[in-house]
Amino acid sequence: MGIEMDEVAIQALPDAFPFVPGKTALVVIDMQRDFIEPGGFGAALGNDVSRLQPAIEPVAKLLALFRAKGWPIVHTRESHLPDLSDCPPAKRKGKPSLRIGDQGKMGRILVRGEPGNAIVPACAPLPGEIEIDKPGKGAFYATALGTILDRKGITHLVFAGVTTEVCVQTSMREANDRGYVCLVVEEATESYFPEYKAAALSMIRAQGGIVGRTAKLADLEKALA
């Protein structure tokens, strides 16, 4: 971890995000091929996966920024054991063309170790970065993330990834309940539905930042320059 510095404020909504460099981690949610590339689970659900592509470059920039500072980085993957023992039946319901565990163009859908479960190359983890396989939408549910962050003394979290209204927002709500101060970078998150992204960002920062704050990537870069 890099040298701890004095708290700085990043311009954000509804107000400034009190960034504490020595106690802040980047959490990149589910930048997986199964969600972002054609032929994966996102496409099987009938979504236009090209709508997630704009998040890739901003996420890569965030990763480069945190790596340059030597600050903690967490990557999550929504994934299940090969026998699906950690996948409740309700999660396989609905009418996608492929369900969790089915064989797709990139291997079995959302199963650990399969090609489609890998993070896209531009955002792939480097050795030493934290990798969390999560069986649910939230990054804290049935994972060791809370314990890992506590051991590192982390109090502030910067979020990115997909999708804004599902796994990103769920993880931020989990983090907020655990006392973490949270920010999501607007350009570094996307949804298959632009209106859902806009609504989720609005809900996150509503009522004085009831879940967290939202900021532009440029404002984060400026504050940390």
PDB file of C-alpha atoms in Angstrom:
ATOM      1  CA  MET A   1       0.000   0.000   0.000  1.00  0.00           C
ATOM      2  CA  GLY A   2       1.198   3.513  -0.734  1.00  0.00           C
ATOM      3  CA  ILE A   3       2.065   6.148   1.841  1.00  0.00           C
ATOM      4  CA  GLU A   4      -0.993   7.490   3.629  1.00  0.00           C
ATOM      5  CA  MET A   5      -1.712  11.123   2.864  1.00  0.00           C
ATOM      6  CA  ASP A   6      -4.016  13.754   4.299  1.00  0.00           C
ATOM      7  CA  GLU A   7      -7.652  13.584   3.331  1.00  0.00           C
ATOM      8  CA  VAL A   8      -8.560  15.285   0.060  1.00  0.00           C
ATOM      9  CA  ALA A   9     -11.967  16.112  -1.368  1.00  0.00           C
ATOM     10  CA  ILE A  10     -13.129  15.024  -4.800  1.00  0.00           C
ATOM     11  CA  GLN A  11     -15.831  17.078  -6.488  1.00  0.00           C
ATOM     12  CA  ALA A  12     -18.901  14.837  -6.507  1.00  0.00           C
ATOM     13  CA  LEU A  13     -22.667  14.759  -6.110  1.00  0.00           C
ATOM     14  CA  PRO A  14     -24.461  15.559  -3.880  1.00  0.00           C
ATOM     15  CA  ASP A  15     -21.303  16.895  -2.212  1.00  0.00           C
ATOM     16  CA  ALA A  16     -17.583  16.260  -2.023  1.00  0.00           C
ATOM     17  CA  PHE A  17     -16.210  12.755  -1.488  1.00  0.00           C
ATOM     18  CA  PRO A  18     -13.679  12.790   1.382  1.00  0.00           C
ATOM     19  CA  PHE A  19     -10.943  10.709  -0.178  1.00  0.00           C
ATOM     20  CA  VAL A  20      -8.464   9.129   2.255  1.00  0.00           C
ATOM     21  CA  PRO A  21      -5.670   7.712   0.067  1.00  0.00           C
ATOM     22  CA  GLY A  22      -4.155   5.329   2.591  1.00  0.00           C
ATOM     23  CA  LYS A  23      -7.550   3.909   3.476  1.00  0.00           C
ATOM     24  CA  THR A  24      -9.238   3.753   0.076  1.00  0.00           C
ATOM     25  CA  ALA A  25      -9.656   0.799  -2.273  1.00  0.00           C
ATOM     26  CA  LEU A  26     -10.960   0.524  -5.830  1.00  0.00           C
ATOM     27  CA  VAL A  27     -13.680  -2.111  -6.280  1.00  0.00           C
ATOM     28  CA  VAL A  28     -14.269  -3.162  -9.893  1.00  0.00           C
ATOM     29  CA  ILE A  29     -17.495  -5.120 -10.214  1.00  0.00           C
ATOM     30  CA  ASP A  30     -17.960  -7.981 -12.681  1.00  0.00           C
ATOM     31  CA  MET A  31     -16.156  -6.756 -15.801  1.00  0.00           C
ATOM     32  CA  GLN A  32     -16.635 -10.255 -17.212  1.00  0.00           C
ATOM     33  CA  ARG A  33     -16.748 -11.517 -20.759  1.00  0.00           C
ATOM     34  CA  ASP A  34     -20.104 -13.191 -20.024  1.00  0.00           C
ATOM     35  CA  PHE A  35     -21.660  -9.766 -19.439  1.00  0.00           C
ATOM     36  CA  ILE A  36     -19.710  -7.585 -21.860  1.00  0.00           C
ATOM     37  CA  GLU A  37     -18.981  -9.683 -24.945  1.00  0.00           C
ATOM     38  CA  PRO A  38     -21.362 -11.217 -27.521  1.00  0.00           C
ATOM     39  CA  GLY A  39     -22.260 -14.838 -26.881  1.00  0.00           C
ATOM     40  CA  GLY A  40     -22.338 -14.575 -23.084  1.00  0.00           C
ATOM     41  CA  PHE A  41     -25.016 -14.434 -20.418  1.00  0.00           C
ATOM     42  CA  GLY A  42     -25.843 -10.774 -21.031  1.00  0.00           C
ATOM     43  CA  ALA A  43     -26.660 -11.530 -24.662  1.00  0.00           C
ATOM     44  CA  ALA A  44     -28.583 -14.661 -23.666  1.00  0.00           C
ATOM     45  CA  LEU A  45     -30.851 -12.427 -21.601  1.00  0.00           C
ATOM     46  CA  GLY A  46     -31.640 -10.485 -24.776  1.00  0.00           C
ATOM     47  CA  ASN A  47     -29.464  -7.473 -24.012  1.00  0.00           C
ATOM     48  CA  ASP A  48     -27.403  -5.311 -26.349  1.00  0.00           C
ATOM     49  CA  VAL A  49     -23.991  -5.976 -24.808  1.00  0.00           C
ATOM     50  CA  SER A  50     -22.397  -3.152 -26.812  1.00  0.00           C
ATOM     51  CA  ARG A  51     -23.956  -0.772 -24.280  1.00  0.00           C
ATOM     52  CA  LEU A  52     -21.459  -1.954 -21.651  1.00  0.00           C
ATOM     53  CA  GLN A  53     -18.418  -1.377 -23.863  1.00  0.00           C
ATOM     54  CA  PRO A  54     -18.024   2.345 -22.969  1.00  0.00           C
ATOM     55  CA  ALA A  55     -17.128   1.391 -19.374  1.00  0.00           C
ATOM     56  CA  ILE A  56     -14.009  -0.538 -20.374  1.00  0.00           C
ATOM     57  CA  GLU A  57     -11.658   2.385 -21.049  1.00  0.00           C
ATOM     58  CA  PRO A  58     -12.647   4.388 -17.917  1.00  0.00           C
ATOM     59  CA  VAL A  59     -12.252   1.278 -15.759  1.00  0.00           C
ATOM     60  CA  ALA A  60      -8.819   0.674 -17.278  1.00  0.00           C
ATOM     61  CA  LYS A  61      -7.872   4.286 -16.481  1.00  0.00           C
ATOM     62  CA  LEU A  62      -9.000   3.877 -12.875  1.00  0.00           C
ATOM     63  CA  LEU A  63      -6.980   0.691 -12.569  1.00  0.00           C
ATOM     64  CA  ALA A  64      -3.891   2.441 -13.936  1.00  0.00           C
ATOM     65  CA  LEU A  65      -4.374   5.313 -11.495  1.00  0.00           C
ATOM     66  CA  PHE A  66      -4.684   3.073  -8.432  1.00  0.00           C
ATOM     67  CA  ARG A  67      -1.810   0.883  -9.595  1.00  0.00           C
ATOM     68  CA  ALA A  68       0.432   3.903  -9.994  1.00  0.00           C
ATOM     69  CA  LYS A  69      -0.393   4.960  -6.430  1.00  0.00           C
ATOM     70  CA  GLY A  70       0.026   1.441  -5.040  1.00  0.00           C
ATOM     71  CA  TRP A  71      -3.469   1.460  -3.514  1.00  0.00           C
ATOM     72  CA  PRO A  72      -5.594  -1.693  -3.052  1.00  0.00           C
ATOM     73  CA  ILE A  73      -7.669  -2.976  -5.963  1.00  0.00           C
ATOM     74  CA  VAL A  74     -10.499  -5.484  -5.744  1.00  0.00           C
ATOM     75  CA  HIS A  75     -11.908  -7.335  -8.777  1.00  0.00           C
ATOM     76  CA  THR A  76     -15.160  -9.264  -8.453  1.00  0.00           C
ATOM     77  CA  ARG A  77     -16.664 -11.953 -10.659  1.00  0.00           C
ATOM     78  CA  GLU A  78     -20.226 -13.195 -10.347  1.00  0.00           C
ATOM     79  CA  SER A  79     -19.619 -16.915 -10.543  1.00  0.00           C
ATOM     80  CA  HIS A  80     -20.744 -20.313  -9.305  1.00  0.00           C
ATOM     81  CA  LEU A  81     -19.212 -23.643  -8.465  1.00  0.00           C
ATOM     82  CA  PRO A  82     -19.331 -26.202 -11.288  1.00  0.00           C
ATOM     83  CA  ASP A  83     -21.996 -28.236  -9.455  1.00  0.00           C
ATOM     84  CA  LEU A  84     -24.094 -25.058  -8.945  1.00  0.00           C
ATOM     85  CA  SER A  85     -24.459 -25.895  -5.253  1.00  0.00           C
ATOM     86  CA  ASP A  86     -24.115 -22.177  -4.475  1.00  0.00           C
ATOM     87  CA  CYS A  87     -26.718 -21.126  -7.056  1.00  0.00           C
ATOM     88  CA  PRO A  88     -30.264 -21.047  -5.629  1.00  0.00           C
ATOM     89  CA  PRO A  89     -32.988 -22.352  -7.986  1.00  0.00           C
ATOM     90  CA  ALA A  90     -34.637 -18.923  -8.063  1.00  0.00           C
ATOM     91  CA  LYS A  91     -31.549 -17.507  -9.738  1.00  0.00           C
ATOM     92  CA  ARG A  92     -31.920 -19.888 -12.683  1.00  0.00           C
ATOM     93  CA  LYS A  93     -35.561 -19.006 -13.325  1.00  0.00           C
ATOM     94  CA  GLY A  94     -36.778 -16.752 -16.104  1.00  0.00           C
ATOM     95  CA  LYS A  95     -36.592 -17.334 -19.830  1.00  0.00           C
ATOM     96  CA  PRO A  96     -33.095 -16.576 -21.096  1.00  0.00           C
ATOM     97  CA  SER A  97     -31.891 -18.579 -24.081  1.00  0.00           C
ATOM     98  CA  LEU A  98     -29.133 -19.863 -21.784  1.00  0.00           C
ATOM     99  CA  ARG A  99     -29.333 -20.309 -18.031  1.00  0.00           C
ATOM    100  CA  ILE A 100     -26.577 -20.225 -15.437  1.00  0.00           C
ATOM    101  CA  GLY A 101     -24.540 -23.408 -15.832  1.00  0.00           C
ATOM    102  CA  ASP A 102     -25.605 -24.064 -19.423  1.00  0.00           C
ATOM    103  CA  GLN A 103     -22.998 -24.492 -22.141  1.00  0.00           C
ATOM    104  CA  GLY A 104     -22.510 -21.294 -24.123  1.00  0.00           C
ATOM    105  CA  LYS A 105     -20.080 -19.997 -26.730  1.00  0.00           C
ATOM    106  CA  MET A 106     -17.548 -19.171 -23.995  1.00  0.00           C
ATOM    107  CA  GLY A 107     -18.046 -22.227 -21.822  1.00  0.00           C
ATOM    108  CA  ARG A 108     -20.589 -22.813 -19.091  1.00  0.00           C
ATOM    109  CA  ILE A 109     -22.445 -19.628 -18.185  1.00  0.00           C
ATOM    110  CA  LEU A 110     -21.226 -17.909 -14.971  1.00  0.00           C
ATOM    111  CA  VAL A 111     -19.240 -20.951 -13.839  1.00  0.00           C
ATOM    112  CA  ARG A 112     -15.852 -20.417 -12.231  1.00  0.00           C
ATOM    113  CA  GLY A 113     -12.877 -21.122 -14.433  1.00  0.00           C
ATOM    114  CA  GLU A 114     -14.803 -20.971 -17.704  1.00  0.00           C
ATOM    115  CA  PRO A 115     -13.556 -18.584 -20.453  1.00  0.00           C
ATOM    116  CA  GLY A 116     -16.677 -16.432 -20.281  1.00  0.00           C
ATOM    117  CA  ASN A 117     -16.256 -15.946 -16.551  1.00  0.00           C
ATOM    118  CA  ALA A 118     -12.907 -14.232 -17.085  1.00  0.00           C
ATOM    119  CA  ILE A 119     -12.560 -10.478 -16.800  1.00  0.00           C
ATOM    120  CA  VAL A 120     -12.099  -8.687 -20.121  1.00  0.00           C
ATOM    121  CA  PRO A 121      -8.382  -8.340 -20.993  1.00  0.00           C
ATOM    122  CA  ALA A 122      -8.256  -4.538 -20.727  1.00  0.00           C
ATOM    123  CA  CYS A 123      -9.399  -4.729 -17.093  1.00  0.00           C
ATOM    124  CA  ALA A 124      -7.800  -8.028 -16.062  1.00  0.00           C
ATOM    125  CA  PRO A 125      -6.324  -8.359 -12.553  1.00  0.00           C
ATOM    126  CA  LEU A 126      -2.588  -8.203 -12.038  1.00  0.00           C
ATOM    127  CA  PRO A 127      -0.734 -10.467  -9.603  1.00  0.00           C
ATOM    128  CA  GLY A 128      -1.290  -9.359  -6.023  1.00  0.00           C
ATOM    129  CA  GLU A 129      -4.632  -7.682  -6.662  1.00  0.00           C
ATOM    130  CA  ILE A 130      -7.628  -8.996  -4.736  1.00  0.00           C
ATOM    131  CA  GLU A 131      -9.999 -11.272  -6.672  1.00  0.00           C
ATOM    132  CA  ILE A 132     -13.427 -12.130  -5.269  1.00  0.00           C
ATOM    133  CA  ASP A 133     -15.721 -14.791  -6.727  1.00  0.00           C
ATOM    134  CA  LYS A 134     -19.207 -13.954  -5.525  1.00  0.00           C
ATOM    135  CA  PRO A 135     -22.293 -16.159  -5.874  1.00  0.00           C
ATOM    136  CA  GLY A 136     -24.704 -13.240  -5.573  1.00  0.00           C
ATOM    137  CA  LYS A 137     -25.235  -9.716  -6.816  1.00  0.00           C
ATOM    138  CA  GLY A 138     -23.446  -8.075  -3.899  1.00  0.00           C
ATOM    139  CA  ALA A 139     -19.683  -8.228  -3.375  1.00  0.00           C
ATOM    140  CA  PHE A 140     -20.024  -8.899   0.375  1.00  0.00           C
ATOM    141  CA  TYR A 141     -22.586 -11.705   0.323  1.00  0.00           C
ATOM    142  CA  ALA A 142     -20.960 -15.108   1.008  1.00  0.00           C
ATOM    143  CA  THR A 143     -17.448 -13.747   0.366  1.00  0.00           C
ATOM    144  CA  ALA A 144     -14.422 -12.762   2.456  1.00  0.00           C
ATOM    145  CA  LEU A 145     -14.388  -9.189   1.136  1.00  0.00           C
ATOM    146  CA  GLY A 146     -15.354  -7.540   4.423  1.00  0.00           C
ATOM    147  CA  THR A 147     -12.647  -9.402   6.318  1.00  0.00           C
ATOM    148  CA  ILE A 148     -10.019  -8.544   3.692  1.00  0.00           C
ATOM    149  CA  LEU A 149     -10.893  -4.828   3.728  1.00  0.00           C
ATOM    150  CA  ASP A 150     -10.932  -4.707   7.527  1.00  0.00           C
ATOM    151  CA  ARG A 151      -7.484  -6.256   7.713  1.00  0.00           C
ATOM    152  CA  LYS A 152      -6.170  -3.583   5.357  1.00  0.00           C
ATOM    153  CA  GLY A 153      -7.776  -0.768   7.331  1.00  0.00           C
ATOM    154  CA  ILE A 154      -9.944   0.316   4.403  1.00  0.00           C
ATOM    155  CA  THR A 155     -12.689   2.842   5.186  1.00  0.00           C
ATOM    156  CA  HIS A 156     -13.409   4.350   1.747  1.00  0.00           C
ATOM    157  CA  LEU A 157     -14.382   2.550  -1.475  1.00  0.00           C
ATOM    158  CA  VAL A 158     -14.398   3.750  -5.088  1.00  0.00           C
ATOM    159  CA  PHE A 159     -16.708   1.626  -7.245  1.00  0.00           C
ATOM    160  CA  ALA A 160     -16.751   0.858 -10.967  1.00  0.00           C
ATOM    161  CA  GLY A 161     -18.057  -1.946 -13.178  1.00  0.00           C
ATOM    162  CA  VAL A 162     -21.307  -3.448 -14.396  1.00  0.00           C
ATOM    163  CA  THR A 163     -24.171  -3.276 -14.253  1.00  0.00           C
ATOM    164  CA  THR A 164     -24.929  -0.014 -12.487  1.00  0.00           C
ATOM    165  CA  GLU A 165     -28.379  -0.855 -11.177  1.00  0.00           C
ATOM    166  CA  VAL A 166     -27.727  -4.489 -10.272  1.00  0.00           C
ATOM    167  CA  CYS A 167     -24.346  -5.640  -8.955  1.00  0.00           C
ATOM    168  CA  VAL A 168     -22.729  -2.205  -8.577  1.00  0.00           C
ATOM    169  CA  GLN A 169     -25.606  -0.647  -6.681  1.00  0.00           C
ATOM    170  CA  THR A 170     -26.149  -3.803  -4.595  1.00  0.00           C
ATOM    171  CA  SER A 171     -22.477  -3.856  -3.590  1.00  0.00           C
ATOM    172  CA  MET A 172     -22.547  -0.165  -2.704  1.00  0.00           C
ATOM    173  CA  ARG A 173     -25.608  -0.662  -0.512  1.00  0.00           C
ATOM    174  CA  GLU A 174     -23.910  -3.574   1.233  1.00  0.00           C
ATOM    175  CA  ALA A 175     -20.808  -1.423   1.769  1.00  0.00           C
ATOM    176  CA  ASN A 176     -22.845   1.500   3.075  1.00  0.00           C
ATOM    177  CA  ASP A 177     -24.547  -0.752   5.632  1.00  0.00           C
ATOM    178  CA  ARG A 178     -21.086  -1.837   6.807  1.00  0.00           C
ATOM    179  CA  GLY A 179     -19.943   1.728   7.339  1.00  0.00           C
ATOM    180  CA  TYR A 180     -17.779   2.302   4.259  1.00  0.00           C
ATOM    181  CA  VAL A 181     -17.774   5.732   2.620  1.00  0.00           C
ATOM    182  CA  CYS A 182     -18.608   5.064  -1.033  1.00  0.00           C
ATOM    183  CA  LEU A 183     -18.200   6.692  -4.426  1.00  0.00           C
ATOM    184  CA  VAL A 184     -19.032   5.432  -7.914  1.00  0.00           C
ATOM    185  CA  VAL A 185     -17.291   6.868 -10.982  1.00  0.00           C
ATOM    186  CA  GLU A 186     -20.012   7.643 -13.501  1.00  0.00           C
ATOM    187  CA  GLU A 187     -18.166   6.857 -16.742  1.00  0.00           C
ATOM    188  CA  ALA A 188     -16.715   3.653 -15.296  1.00  0.00           C
ATOM    189  CA  THR A 189     -20.081   1.960 -14.868  1.00  0.00           C
ATOM    190  CA  GLU A 190     -22.720   1.009 -17.438  1.00  0.00           C
ATOM    191  CA  SER A 191     -26.072  -0.706 -17.851  1.00  0.00           C
ATOM    192  CA  TYR A 192     -27.798  -2.442 -20.729  1.00  0.00           C
ATOM    193  CA  PHE A 193     -30.491   0.191 -20.157  1.00  0.00           C
ATOM    194  CA  PRO A 194     -29.264   3.819 -20.069  1.00  0.00           C
ATOM    195  CA  GLU A 195     -32.341   4.904 -18.146  1.00  0.00           C
ATOM    196  CA  TYR A 196     -31.566   2.331 -15.430  1.00  0.00           C
ATOM    197  CA  LYS A 197     -28.032   3.666 -15.060  1.00  0.00           C
ATOM    198  CA  ALA A 198     -29.346   7.201 -14.703  1.00  0.00           C
ATOM    199  CA  ALA A 199     -31.940   6.095 -12.149  1.00  0.00           C
ATOM    200  CA  ALA A 200     -29.416   4.085 -10.138  1.00  0.00           C
ATOM    201  CA  LEU A 201     -26.953   6.973  -9.954  1.00  0.00           C
ATOM    202  CA  SER A 202     -29.783   9.239  -8.854  1.00  0.00           C
ATOM    203  CA  MET A 203     -30.840   6.790  -6.121  1.00  0.00           C
ATOM    204  CA  ILE A 204     -27.269   6.365  -4.867  1.00  0.00           C
ATOM    205  CA  ARG A 205     -26.750  10.098  -4.328  1.00  0.00           C
ATOM    206  CA  ALA A 206     -30.331  10.956  -3.268  1.00  0.00           C
ATOM    207  CA  GLN A 207     -31.193  12.325   0.166  1.00  0.00           C
ATOM    208  CA  GLY A 208     -27.746  13.720   0.815  1.00  0.00           C
ATOM    209  CA  GLY A 209     -25.876  10.675  -0.472  1.00  0.00           C
ATOM    210  CA  ILE A 210     -27.923   8.007   1.268  1.00  0.00           C
ATOM    211  CA  VAL A 211     -25.883   5.226  -0.378  1.00  0.00           C
ATOM    212  CA  GLY A 212     -22.861   7.175  -1.579  1.00  0.00           C
ATOM    213  CA  ARG A 213     -21.629   9.746  -4.007  1.00  0.00           C
ATOM    214  CA  THR A 214     -21.103   9.914  -7.753  1.00  0.00           C
ATOM    215  CA  ALA A 215     -18.257  11.661  -9.534  1.00  0.00           C
ATOM    216  CA  LYS A 216     -16.796  12.210 -12.961  1.00  0.00           C
ATOM    217  CA  LEU A 217     -13.549  10.453 -13.798  1.00  0.00           C
ATOM    218  CA  ALA A 218     -11.894  13.781 -14.649  1.00  0.00           C
ATOM    219  CA  ASP A 219     -12.636  15.139 -11.183  1.00  0.00           C
ATOM    220  CA  LEU A 220     -11.096  12.077  -9.567  1.00  0.00           C
ATOM    221  CA  GLU A 221      -8.015  12.376 -11.778  1.00  0.00           C
ATOM    222  CA  LYS A 222      -7.716  16.097 -10.965  1.00  0.00           C
ATOM    223  CA  ALA A 223      -7.919  15.536  -7.214  1.00  0.00           C
ATOM    224  CA  LEU A 224      -5.225  12.861  -7.318  1.00  0.00           C
ATOM    225  CA  ALA A 225      -2.872  14.579  -9.754  1.00  0.00           C
TER     226      ALA A 225
END
